[in-house]
XYZ file of C-alpha atoms in Angstrom:
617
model
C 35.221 9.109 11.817
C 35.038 13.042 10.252
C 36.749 15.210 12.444
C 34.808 18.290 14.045
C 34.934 21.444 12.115
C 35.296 24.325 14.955
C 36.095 24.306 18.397
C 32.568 24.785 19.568
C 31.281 21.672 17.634
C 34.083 19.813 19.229
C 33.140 20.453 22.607
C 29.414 20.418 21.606
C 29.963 16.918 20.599
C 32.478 15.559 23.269
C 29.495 16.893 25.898
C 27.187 14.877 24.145
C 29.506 12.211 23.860
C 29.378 12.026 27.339
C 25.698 11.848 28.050
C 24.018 9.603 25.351
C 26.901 7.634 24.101
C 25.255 3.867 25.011
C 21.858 5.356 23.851
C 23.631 6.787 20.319
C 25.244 2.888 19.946
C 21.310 1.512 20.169
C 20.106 4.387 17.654
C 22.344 4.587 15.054
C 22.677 1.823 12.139
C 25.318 0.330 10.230
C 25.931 1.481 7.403
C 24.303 -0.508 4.721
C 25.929 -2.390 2.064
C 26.733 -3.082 -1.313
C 23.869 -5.858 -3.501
C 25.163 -8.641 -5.034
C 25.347 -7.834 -8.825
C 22.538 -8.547 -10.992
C 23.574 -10.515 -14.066
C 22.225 -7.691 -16.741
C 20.059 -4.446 -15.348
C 17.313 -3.114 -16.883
C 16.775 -7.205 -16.780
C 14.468 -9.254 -15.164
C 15.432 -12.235 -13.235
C 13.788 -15.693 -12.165
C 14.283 -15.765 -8.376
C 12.649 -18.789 -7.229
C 8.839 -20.209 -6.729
C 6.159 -18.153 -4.643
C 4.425 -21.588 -3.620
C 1.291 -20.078 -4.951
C 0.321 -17.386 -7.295
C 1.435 -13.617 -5.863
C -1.960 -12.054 -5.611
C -0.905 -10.012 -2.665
C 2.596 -9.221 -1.734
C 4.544 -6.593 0.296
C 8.051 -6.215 2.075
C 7.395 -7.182 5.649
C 11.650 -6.925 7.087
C 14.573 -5.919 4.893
C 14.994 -9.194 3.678
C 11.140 -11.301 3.785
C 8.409 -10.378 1.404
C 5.257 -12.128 2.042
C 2.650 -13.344 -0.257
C -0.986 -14.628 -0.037
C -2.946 -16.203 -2.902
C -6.693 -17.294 -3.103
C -7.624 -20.769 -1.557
C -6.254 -23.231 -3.595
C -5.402 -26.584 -4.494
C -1.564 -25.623 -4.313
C 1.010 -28.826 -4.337
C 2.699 -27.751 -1.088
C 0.987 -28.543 2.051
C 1.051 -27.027 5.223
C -0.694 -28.207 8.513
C -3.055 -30.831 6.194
C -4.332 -28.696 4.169
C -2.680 -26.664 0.863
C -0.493 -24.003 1.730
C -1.858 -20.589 -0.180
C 0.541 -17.794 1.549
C 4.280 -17.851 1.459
C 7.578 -15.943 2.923
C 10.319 -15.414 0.534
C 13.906 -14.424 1.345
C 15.237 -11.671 -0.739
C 18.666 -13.133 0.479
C 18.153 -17.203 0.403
C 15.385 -17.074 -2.474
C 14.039 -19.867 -0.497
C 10.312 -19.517 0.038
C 8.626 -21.047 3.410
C 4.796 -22.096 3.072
C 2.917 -20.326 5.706
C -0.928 -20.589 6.950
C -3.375 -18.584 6.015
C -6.780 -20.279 7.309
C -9.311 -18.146 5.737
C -10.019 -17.604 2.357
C -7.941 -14.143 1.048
C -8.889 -14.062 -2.300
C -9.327 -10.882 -3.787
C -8.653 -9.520 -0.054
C -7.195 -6.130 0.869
C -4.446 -5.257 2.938
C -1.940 -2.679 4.718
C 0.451 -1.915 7.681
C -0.858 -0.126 10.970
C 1.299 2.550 13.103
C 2.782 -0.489 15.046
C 3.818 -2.771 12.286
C 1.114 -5.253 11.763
C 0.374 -6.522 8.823
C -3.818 -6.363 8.322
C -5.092 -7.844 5.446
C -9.278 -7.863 5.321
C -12.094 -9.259 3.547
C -11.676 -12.430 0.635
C -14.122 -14.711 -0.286
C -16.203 -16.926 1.287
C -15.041 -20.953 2.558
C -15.026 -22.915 -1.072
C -14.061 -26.656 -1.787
C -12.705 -27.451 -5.074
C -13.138 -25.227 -8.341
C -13.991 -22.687 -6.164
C -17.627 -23.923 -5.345
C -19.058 -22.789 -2.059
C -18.204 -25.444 0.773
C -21.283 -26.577 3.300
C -20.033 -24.386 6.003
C -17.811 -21.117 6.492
C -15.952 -22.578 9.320
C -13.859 -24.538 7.501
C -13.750 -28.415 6.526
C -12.220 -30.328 3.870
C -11.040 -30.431 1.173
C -9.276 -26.989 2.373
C -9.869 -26.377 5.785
C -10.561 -22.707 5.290
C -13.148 -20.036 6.873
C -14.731 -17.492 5.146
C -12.628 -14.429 4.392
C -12.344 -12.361 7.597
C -9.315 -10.272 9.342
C -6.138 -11.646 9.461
C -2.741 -10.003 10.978
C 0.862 -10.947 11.134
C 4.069 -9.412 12.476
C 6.878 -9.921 10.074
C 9.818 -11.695 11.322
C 13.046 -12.920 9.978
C 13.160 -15.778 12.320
C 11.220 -18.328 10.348
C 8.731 -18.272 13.051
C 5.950 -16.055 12.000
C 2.356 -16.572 11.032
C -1.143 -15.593 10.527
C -3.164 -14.975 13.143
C -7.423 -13.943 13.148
C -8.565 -11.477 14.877
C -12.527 -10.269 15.306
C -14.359 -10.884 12.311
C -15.385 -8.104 10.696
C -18.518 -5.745 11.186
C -19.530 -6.841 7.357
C -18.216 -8.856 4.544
C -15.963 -7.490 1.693
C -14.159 -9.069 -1.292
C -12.273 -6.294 -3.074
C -11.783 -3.474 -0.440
C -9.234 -0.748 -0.218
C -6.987 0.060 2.913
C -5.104 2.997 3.638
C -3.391 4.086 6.909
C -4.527 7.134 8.541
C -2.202 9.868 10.485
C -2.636 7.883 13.951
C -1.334 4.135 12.921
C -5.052 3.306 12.402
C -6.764 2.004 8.766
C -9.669 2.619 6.531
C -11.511 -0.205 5.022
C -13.747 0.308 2.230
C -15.733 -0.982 -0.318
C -16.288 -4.343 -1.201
C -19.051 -6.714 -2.292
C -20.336 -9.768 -0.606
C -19.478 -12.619 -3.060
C -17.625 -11.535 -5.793
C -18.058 -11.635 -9.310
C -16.470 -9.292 -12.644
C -18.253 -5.956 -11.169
C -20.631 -5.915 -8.346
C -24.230 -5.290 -8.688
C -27.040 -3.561 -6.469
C -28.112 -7.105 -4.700
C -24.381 -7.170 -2.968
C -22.464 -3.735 -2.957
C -21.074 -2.794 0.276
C -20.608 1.041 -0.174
C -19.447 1.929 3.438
C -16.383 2.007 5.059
C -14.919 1.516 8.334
C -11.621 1.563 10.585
C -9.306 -0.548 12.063
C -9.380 -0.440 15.143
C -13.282 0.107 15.151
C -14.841 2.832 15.555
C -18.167 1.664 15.708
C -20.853 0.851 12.720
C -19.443 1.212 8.885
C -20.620 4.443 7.383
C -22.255 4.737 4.133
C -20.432 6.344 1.475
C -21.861 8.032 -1.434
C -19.146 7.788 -4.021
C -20.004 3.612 -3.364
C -23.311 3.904 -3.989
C -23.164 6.370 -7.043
C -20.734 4.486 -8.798
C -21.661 0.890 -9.422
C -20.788 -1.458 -11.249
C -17.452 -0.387 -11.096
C -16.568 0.668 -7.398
C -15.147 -2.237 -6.407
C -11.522 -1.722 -4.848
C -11.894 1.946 -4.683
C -8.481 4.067 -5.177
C -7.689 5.597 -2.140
C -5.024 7.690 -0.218
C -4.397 9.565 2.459
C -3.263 13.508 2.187
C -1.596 16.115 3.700
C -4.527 17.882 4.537
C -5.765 14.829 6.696
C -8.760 14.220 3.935
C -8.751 10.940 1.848
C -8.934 11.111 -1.711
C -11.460 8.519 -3.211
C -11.415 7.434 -7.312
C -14.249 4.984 -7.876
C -16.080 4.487 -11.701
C -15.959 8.101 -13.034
C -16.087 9.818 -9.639
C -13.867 11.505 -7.252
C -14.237 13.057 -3.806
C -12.200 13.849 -1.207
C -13.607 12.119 2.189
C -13.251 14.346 4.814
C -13.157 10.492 7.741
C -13.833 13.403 11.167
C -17.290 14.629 9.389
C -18.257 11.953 7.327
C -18.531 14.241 4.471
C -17.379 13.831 0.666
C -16.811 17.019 -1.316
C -17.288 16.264 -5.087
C -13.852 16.676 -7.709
C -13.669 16.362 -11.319
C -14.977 13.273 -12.872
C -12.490 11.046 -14.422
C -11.149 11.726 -17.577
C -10.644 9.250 -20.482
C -10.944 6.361 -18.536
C -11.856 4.209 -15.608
C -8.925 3.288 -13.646
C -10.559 1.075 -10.988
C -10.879 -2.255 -11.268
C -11.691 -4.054 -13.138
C -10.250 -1.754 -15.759
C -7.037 -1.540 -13.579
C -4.799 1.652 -14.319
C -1.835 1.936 -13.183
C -1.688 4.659 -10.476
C 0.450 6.592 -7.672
C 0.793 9.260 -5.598
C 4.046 11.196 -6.957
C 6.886 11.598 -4.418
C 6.514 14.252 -1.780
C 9.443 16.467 -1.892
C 10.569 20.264 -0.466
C 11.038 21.117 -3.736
C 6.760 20.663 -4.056
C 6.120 21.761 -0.301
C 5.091 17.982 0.471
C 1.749 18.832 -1.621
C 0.251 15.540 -3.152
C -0.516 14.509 -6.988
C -1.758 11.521 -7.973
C -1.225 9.945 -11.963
C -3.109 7.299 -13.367
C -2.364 5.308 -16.465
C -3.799 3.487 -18.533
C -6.955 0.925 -17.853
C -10.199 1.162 -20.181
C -12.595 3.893 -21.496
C -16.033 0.772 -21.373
C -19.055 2.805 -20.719
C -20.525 2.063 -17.674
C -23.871 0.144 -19.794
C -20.867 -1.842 -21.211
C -19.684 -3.490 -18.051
C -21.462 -7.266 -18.354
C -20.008 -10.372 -19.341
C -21.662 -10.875 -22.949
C -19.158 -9.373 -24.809
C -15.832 -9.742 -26.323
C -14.097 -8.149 -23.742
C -10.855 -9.472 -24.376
C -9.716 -7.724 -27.171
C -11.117 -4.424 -26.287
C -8.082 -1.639 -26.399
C -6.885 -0.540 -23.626
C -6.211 3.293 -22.667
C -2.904 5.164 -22.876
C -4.219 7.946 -20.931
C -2.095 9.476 -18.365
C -3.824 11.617 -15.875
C -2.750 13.478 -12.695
C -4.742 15.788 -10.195
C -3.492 17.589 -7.237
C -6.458 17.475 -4.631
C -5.362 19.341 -1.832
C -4.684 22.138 -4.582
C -7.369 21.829 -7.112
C -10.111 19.510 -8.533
C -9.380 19.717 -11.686
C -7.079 16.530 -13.469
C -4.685 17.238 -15.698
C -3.132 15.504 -18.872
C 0.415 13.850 -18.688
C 2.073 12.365 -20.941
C 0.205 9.447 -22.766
C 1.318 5.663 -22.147
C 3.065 4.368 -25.157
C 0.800 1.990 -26.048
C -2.528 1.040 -23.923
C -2.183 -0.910 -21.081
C -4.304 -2.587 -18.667
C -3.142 -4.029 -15.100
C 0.283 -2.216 -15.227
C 1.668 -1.806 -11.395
C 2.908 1.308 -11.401
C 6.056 1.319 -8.491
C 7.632 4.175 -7.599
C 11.383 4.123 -7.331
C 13.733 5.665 -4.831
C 15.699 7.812 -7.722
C 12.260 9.400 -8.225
C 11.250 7.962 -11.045
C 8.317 5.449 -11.461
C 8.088 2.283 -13.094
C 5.663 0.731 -14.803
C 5.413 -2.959 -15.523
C 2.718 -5.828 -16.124
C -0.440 -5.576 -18.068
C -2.049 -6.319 -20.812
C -2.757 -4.313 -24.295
C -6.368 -5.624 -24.930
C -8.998 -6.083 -22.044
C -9.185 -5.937 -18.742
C -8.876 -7.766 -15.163
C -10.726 -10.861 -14.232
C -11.184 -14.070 -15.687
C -14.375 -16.780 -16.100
C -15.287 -19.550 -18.831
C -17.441 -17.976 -21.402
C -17.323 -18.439 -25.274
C -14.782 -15.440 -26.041
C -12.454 -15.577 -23.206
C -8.485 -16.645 -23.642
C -8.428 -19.675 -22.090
C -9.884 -18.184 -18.839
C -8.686 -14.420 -19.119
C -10.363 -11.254 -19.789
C -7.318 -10.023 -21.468
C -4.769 -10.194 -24.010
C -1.409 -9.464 -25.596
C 0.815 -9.217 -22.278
C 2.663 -6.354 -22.241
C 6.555 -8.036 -21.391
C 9.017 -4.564 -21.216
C 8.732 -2.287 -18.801
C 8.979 1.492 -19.411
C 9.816 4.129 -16.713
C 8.418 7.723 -16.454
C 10.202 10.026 -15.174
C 8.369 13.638 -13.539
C 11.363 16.154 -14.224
C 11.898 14.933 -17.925
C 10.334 17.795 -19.955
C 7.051 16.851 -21.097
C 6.349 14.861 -24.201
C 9.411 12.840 -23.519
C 8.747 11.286 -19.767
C 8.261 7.420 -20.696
C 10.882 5.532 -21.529
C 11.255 2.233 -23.463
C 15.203 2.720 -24.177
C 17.774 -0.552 -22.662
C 14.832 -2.395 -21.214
C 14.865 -5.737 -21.824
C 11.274 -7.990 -21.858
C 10.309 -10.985 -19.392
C 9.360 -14.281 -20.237
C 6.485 -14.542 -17.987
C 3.338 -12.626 -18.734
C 1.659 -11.190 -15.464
C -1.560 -10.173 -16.320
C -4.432 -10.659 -13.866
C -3.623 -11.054 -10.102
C -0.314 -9.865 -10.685
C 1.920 -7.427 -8.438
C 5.378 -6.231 -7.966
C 6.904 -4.201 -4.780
C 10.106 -2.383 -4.465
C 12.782 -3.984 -2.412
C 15.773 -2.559 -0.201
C 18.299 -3.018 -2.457
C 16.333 -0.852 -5.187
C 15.089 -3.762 -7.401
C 12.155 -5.228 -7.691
C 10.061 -8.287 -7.055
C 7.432 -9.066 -9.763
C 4.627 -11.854 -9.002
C 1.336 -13.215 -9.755
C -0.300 -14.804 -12.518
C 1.510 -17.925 -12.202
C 3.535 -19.151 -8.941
C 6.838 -17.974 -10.800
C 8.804 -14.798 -9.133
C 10.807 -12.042 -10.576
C 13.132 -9.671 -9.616
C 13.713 -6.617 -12.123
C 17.041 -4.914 -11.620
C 16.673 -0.911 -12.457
C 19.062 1.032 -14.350
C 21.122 1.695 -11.170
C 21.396 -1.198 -9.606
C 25.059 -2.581 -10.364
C 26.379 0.829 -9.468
C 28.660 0.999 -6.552
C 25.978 1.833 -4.012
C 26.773 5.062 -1.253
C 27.281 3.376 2.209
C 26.202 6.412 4.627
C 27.000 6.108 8.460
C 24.416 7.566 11.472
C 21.050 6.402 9.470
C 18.419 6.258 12.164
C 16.187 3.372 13.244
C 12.850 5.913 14.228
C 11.720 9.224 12.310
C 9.980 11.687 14.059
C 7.457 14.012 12.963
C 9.867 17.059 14.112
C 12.687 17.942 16.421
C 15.867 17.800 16.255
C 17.814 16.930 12.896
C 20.894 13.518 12.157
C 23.952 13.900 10.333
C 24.478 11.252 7.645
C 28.179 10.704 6.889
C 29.396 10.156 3.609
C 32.645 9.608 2.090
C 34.335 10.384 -0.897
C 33.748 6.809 -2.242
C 30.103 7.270 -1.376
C 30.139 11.091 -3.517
C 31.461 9.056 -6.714
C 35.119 10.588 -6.352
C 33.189 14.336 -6.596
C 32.155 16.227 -2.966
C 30.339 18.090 -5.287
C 27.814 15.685 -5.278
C 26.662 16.170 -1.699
C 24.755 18.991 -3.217
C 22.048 16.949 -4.983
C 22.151 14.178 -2.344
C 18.796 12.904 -1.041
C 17.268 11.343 1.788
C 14.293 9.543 1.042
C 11.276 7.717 3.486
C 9.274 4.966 1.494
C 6.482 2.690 2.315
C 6.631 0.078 -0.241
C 2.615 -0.622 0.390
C 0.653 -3.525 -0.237
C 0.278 -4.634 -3.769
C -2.608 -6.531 -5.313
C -4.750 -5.759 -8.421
C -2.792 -3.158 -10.019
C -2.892 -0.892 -6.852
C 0.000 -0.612 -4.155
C -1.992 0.253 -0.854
C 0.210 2.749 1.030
C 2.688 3.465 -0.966
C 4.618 6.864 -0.808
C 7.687 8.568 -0.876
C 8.870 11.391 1.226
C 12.131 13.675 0.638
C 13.183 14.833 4.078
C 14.932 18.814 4.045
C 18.222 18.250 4.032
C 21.379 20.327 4.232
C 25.054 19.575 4.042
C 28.691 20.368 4.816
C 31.300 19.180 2.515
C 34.663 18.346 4.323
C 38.089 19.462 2.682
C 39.307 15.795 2.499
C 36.239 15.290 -0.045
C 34.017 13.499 2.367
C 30.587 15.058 3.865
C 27.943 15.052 5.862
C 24.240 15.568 5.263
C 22.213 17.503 8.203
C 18.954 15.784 7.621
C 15.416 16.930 9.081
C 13.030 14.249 10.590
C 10.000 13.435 9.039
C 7.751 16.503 8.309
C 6.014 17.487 11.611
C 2.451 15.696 10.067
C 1.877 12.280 10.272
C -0.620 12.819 7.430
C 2.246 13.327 5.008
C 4.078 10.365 6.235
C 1.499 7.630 8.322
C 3.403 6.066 11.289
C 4.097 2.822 10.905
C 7.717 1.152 9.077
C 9.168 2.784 5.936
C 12.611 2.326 4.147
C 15.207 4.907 4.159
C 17.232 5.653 1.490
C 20.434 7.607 0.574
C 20.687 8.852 -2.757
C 23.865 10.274 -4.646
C 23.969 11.124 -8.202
C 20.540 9.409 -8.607
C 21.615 5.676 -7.294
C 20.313 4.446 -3.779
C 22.095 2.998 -0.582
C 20.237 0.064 -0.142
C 17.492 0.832 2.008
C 16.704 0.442 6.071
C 13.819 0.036 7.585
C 12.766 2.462 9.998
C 9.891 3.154 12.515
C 8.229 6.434 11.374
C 6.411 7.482 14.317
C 5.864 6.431 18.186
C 5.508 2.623 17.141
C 1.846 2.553 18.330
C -1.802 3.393 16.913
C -1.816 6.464 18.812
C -2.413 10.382 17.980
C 1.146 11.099 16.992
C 3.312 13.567 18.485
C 4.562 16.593 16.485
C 7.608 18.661 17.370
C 9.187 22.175 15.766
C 11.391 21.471 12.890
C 15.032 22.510 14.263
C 16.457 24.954 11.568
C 19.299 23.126 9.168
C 22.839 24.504 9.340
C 24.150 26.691 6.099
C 25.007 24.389 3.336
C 28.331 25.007 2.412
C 31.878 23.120 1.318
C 35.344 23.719 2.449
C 37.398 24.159 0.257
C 40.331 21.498 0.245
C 43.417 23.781 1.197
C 40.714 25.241 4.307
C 39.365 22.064 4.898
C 43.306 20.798 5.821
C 43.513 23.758 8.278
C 41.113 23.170 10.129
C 41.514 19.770 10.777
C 45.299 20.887 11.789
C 43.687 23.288 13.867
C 41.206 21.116 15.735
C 43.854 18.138 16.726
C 45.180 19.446 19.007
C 41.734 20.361 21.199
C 40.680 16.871 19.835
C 44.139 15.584 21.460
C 43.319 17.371 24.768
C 39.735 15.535 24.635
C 41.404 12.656 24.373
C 43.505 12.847 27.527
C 40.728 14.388 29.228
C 38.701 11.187 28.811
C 41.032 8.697 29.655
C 41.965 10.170 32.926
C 37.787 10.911 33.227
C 37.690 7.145 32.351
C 40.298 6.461 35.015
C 38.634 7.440 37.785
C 35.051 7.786 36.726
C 33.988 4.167 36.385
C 30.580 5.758 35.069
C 32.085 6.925 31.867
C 33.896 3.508 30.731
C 31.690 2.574 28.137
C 32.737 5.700 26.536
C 34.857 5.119 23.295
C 33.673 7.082 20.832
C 37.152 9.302 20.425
């Protein structure tokens, strides 16, 4: 335990000791651990079967991800039928079938303010070889229904599954979701069967919410931009507005009035599927006043004319443009740094050291597959790209991608492939084939900063946590407690090249280095507007010297689909660090009152049966 630093802070404390010290037990975590060590980093790893192939995946608890696949003829059964979704256990490996009883292929998903899972849309109730079965209620060989709304509530019990809720309004396959400032979710886009691109007989260009709201709304962008507006790139700002990418197009959706406001076209590229750039918003920091930019890499510059399936598509280059716009600043994109080499279905994941890494892809063509004369086998693309690179934001320009130390996978993953960030800071890699991988980043067998008083709930305002950390945790330095970070992420919901919901958050921090080397960070709670943060669950990280505690999750928010409520920011104590010879008289100084307190509470303990649960001095 760090001794108080004053007098006043002692008493401050021992008061409030007294009158939340059952509620502070229930609030506060344990501090997290240390990973087991990866065999090589900058490695990727072969951590067990996904049952079927990882079309969808996200991080439901600290240890489960969850994956869903399209309905198929899978060898593991569940409930008579094949199994086509999964739980895997970051700390067994083990995988558990689960059942998904419509058809998710090529569905959308992401988590409301309360912590349910939604995923939406898929294709419609097929037999084998995907042919359309007699009826979309379901029947043999498969047992499925036509694609439709499912939920689930993560649990680490084993116990968990899909469950349906109303069917939607309209049918999508390929929609986008992204979780608005009160818990709710946008849906939009989509076609009604499916195919390479969609086509005037099936768009859906509307969108709707989650809960309803009533009728889907149609949305210009959608209609403007076919054949390529199919899983439109979406994401939800600080102003409250939703940025929209679809074909060449951008807008920002203003969801209150209904109303798009034209940006700059897209440069170079499309980055929608099925061209399938890489692309995410950049971490939202103090040091960039929580204003959002968004970078997209790579995918393919095919005319729009060009986007039919009578072509050598396969070996078509891919694009190494890198692109980033700041909407809530200016409509105007920017150039970044160009990819190494052109890429196509890379999963761009952002990392909790700030930097971003990009894996997957292909060099030549682009997403989706079919059985024409000048397809690979089935595939649309070629020449898997197998080593990862990372970019990094605060690297001086021209020299932001990296190739150095990485070392390649075995397994392509190419189309339907996805990868989401775990709690322990690596990274599980899926898809293509029912083979999963976990890639360990440069920092991941570094002894790992175990901080004591995380949080389990974020606020949007109020009153700020300490964060303890000791001189272990500060690398041997207290120094370091001046570039310490706090940081919220949502992991998202990754599928087709896109992670739905992911972002990362800095919270304003200050600190207090003690004179026995330890220190504390005086952390802020979440910004005070939901839009920069969405409620709903998030990990929370520590970071020292650029390597991560292993993450916790944490309610950001009320816990409910609700208007959320905002508080004033309570201003951060000085930074500052005692110096080592002051640091050892104060804590002379305050034993002796911290002595007194002692006394003082056993003989209030005594005789005050009310206070017995009291132990914290």
């Amino acid at each position: 335990m760090l001794l108080p630093t004053s007098p006043k802070q002692i008493v401050s404390e021992f008061v409030l000791c007294l009158l939340c010290a059952a509620g502070y037990a229930l609030a506060a975590r344990n501090a997290p651990g240390q990973p087991k060590q990866a065999v090589k980093i900058n490695a990727f790893e072969l951590v067990g079967n996904s049952i079927g192939s990882g079309q969808q995946v996200f991080l439901g608890t600290e240890d489960k991800v969850y994956i869903v696949d399209k309905t198929e003829n899978n060898p593991t059964k569940i409930n008579g039928h094949p199994a086509w979704a999964a739980e895997w256990s970051a700390s067994s490996k083990q995988t558990r079938p689960m059942d998904v009883t419509t058809n998710s292929f090529c569905a959308g998903g992401n988590v409301l303010g309360n912590g349910t899972w939604l995923n939406v849309g898929g294709n419609q109730a097929v037999t084998y070889g995907g042919v359309a079965a007699a009826g979309q209620l379901g029947g043999p060989p498969y047992n499925d229904l036509d694609g439709g709304q499912s939920m689930l509530n993560p649990c680490d019990g084993g116990d968990c599954d899909w469950f349906l809720v109303a069917p939607m309004t309209t049918r999508r396959w390929y929609p986008t979701l992204e979780t608005l400032q009160d818990g709710s979710i946008i849906i939009a886009g989509g076609c009604t069967y499916g195919g390479y691109v969609s086509d005037a007989a099936q768009t859906n260009p509307t969108y709707e919410f989650f809960p309803s709201r009533g009728q889907p709304i149609l949305s210009p962008i959608l209609q403007t931009t076919l054949p390529t507006n199919l899983y439109p790139l979406m994401w939800l700002l600080p102003s409250g507005k939703v940025f929209v990418q679809s074909g060449w197009k951008t807008v920002l959706l203003d969801v209150d009035q209904n109303k798009e406001t034209p940006l700059q076209d897209m440069p170079d590229a499309v980055r929608v599927y099925p061209a399938s750039a890489g692309n995410a918003m950049l971490p939202l920091t103090p040091d960039n006043n929580y204003t959002a930019s968004i970078m997209f890499c790579g995918g393919s510059n095919i005319r729009t004319e060009q986007w039919s399936q009578n072509w050598d598509i396969p070996h078509w280059p891919a694009s190494s443009s890198c692109v980033q716009i700041t909407p809530d600043q200016s409509p105007n994109y920017v150039e970044l740094d160009a990819l190494p080499e052109g890429r196509t279905m890379g999963n761009l994941i952002l990392l909790p050291d700030g930097r971003v890494l990009c894996l997957n892809g292909a060099k030549t063509g682009t997403a989706g597959y079919g059985n024409t004369t000048f397809t690979i086998g089935q595939s649309y693309a070629d020449q898997p790209h197998l080593t990862p690179l990372i970019y990094d934001p605060k690297a001086p320009a021209t020299k932001r991608w990296s190739l150095n130390g990485f070392s390649s996978s075995t397994i392509p993953r190419m189309y339907h492939s996805t990868a989401t960030l775990l709690p322990d800071g690596s990274v599980f890699v899926a898809g293509s084939n029912p083979n999963s991988d976990r890639f360990y980043p440069s920092y991941y067998n570094q002894r790992r900063p175990e901080p004591q008083g995380l949080p389990n709930q974020l606020s949007y305002g109020g009153s700020y946590f300490n964060v303890s950390l000791t001189l272990a945790d500060l690398f041997g330095n207290v120094d370091s407690i001046q570039t310490a970070k706090v940081i919220v992420m949502r992991t998202g919901f990754s599928t087709h090249t896109m992670n739905m919901g992911m972002r990362s958050v800095q919270l304003q921090s200050s600190f207090t280095g003690n004179g026995d080397g330890s220190a504390v960070l005086h952390v802020n709670q979440l910004p005070p507007n939901p839009a920069i943060m969405p409620p709903g669950p998030a990990l929370l990280f520590v970071v020292v010297n650029g390597v991560p505690s292993v993450g916790i999750q944490v309610m950001c928010g009320s816990g409910k689909i609700e208007k959320q409520s905002t508080m004033p920011v309570q201003n951060l104590p000085t930074s500052n660090i005692i110096s080592q010879q002051a640091g050892q008289k104060q804590i002379s100084g305050a034993s002796f009152l911290v002595h007194s307190a002692r006394n003082w509470l056993v003989f209030m303990m005594k005789y005050v049966g009310a206070f017995s649960a009291i132990l914290l001095f």
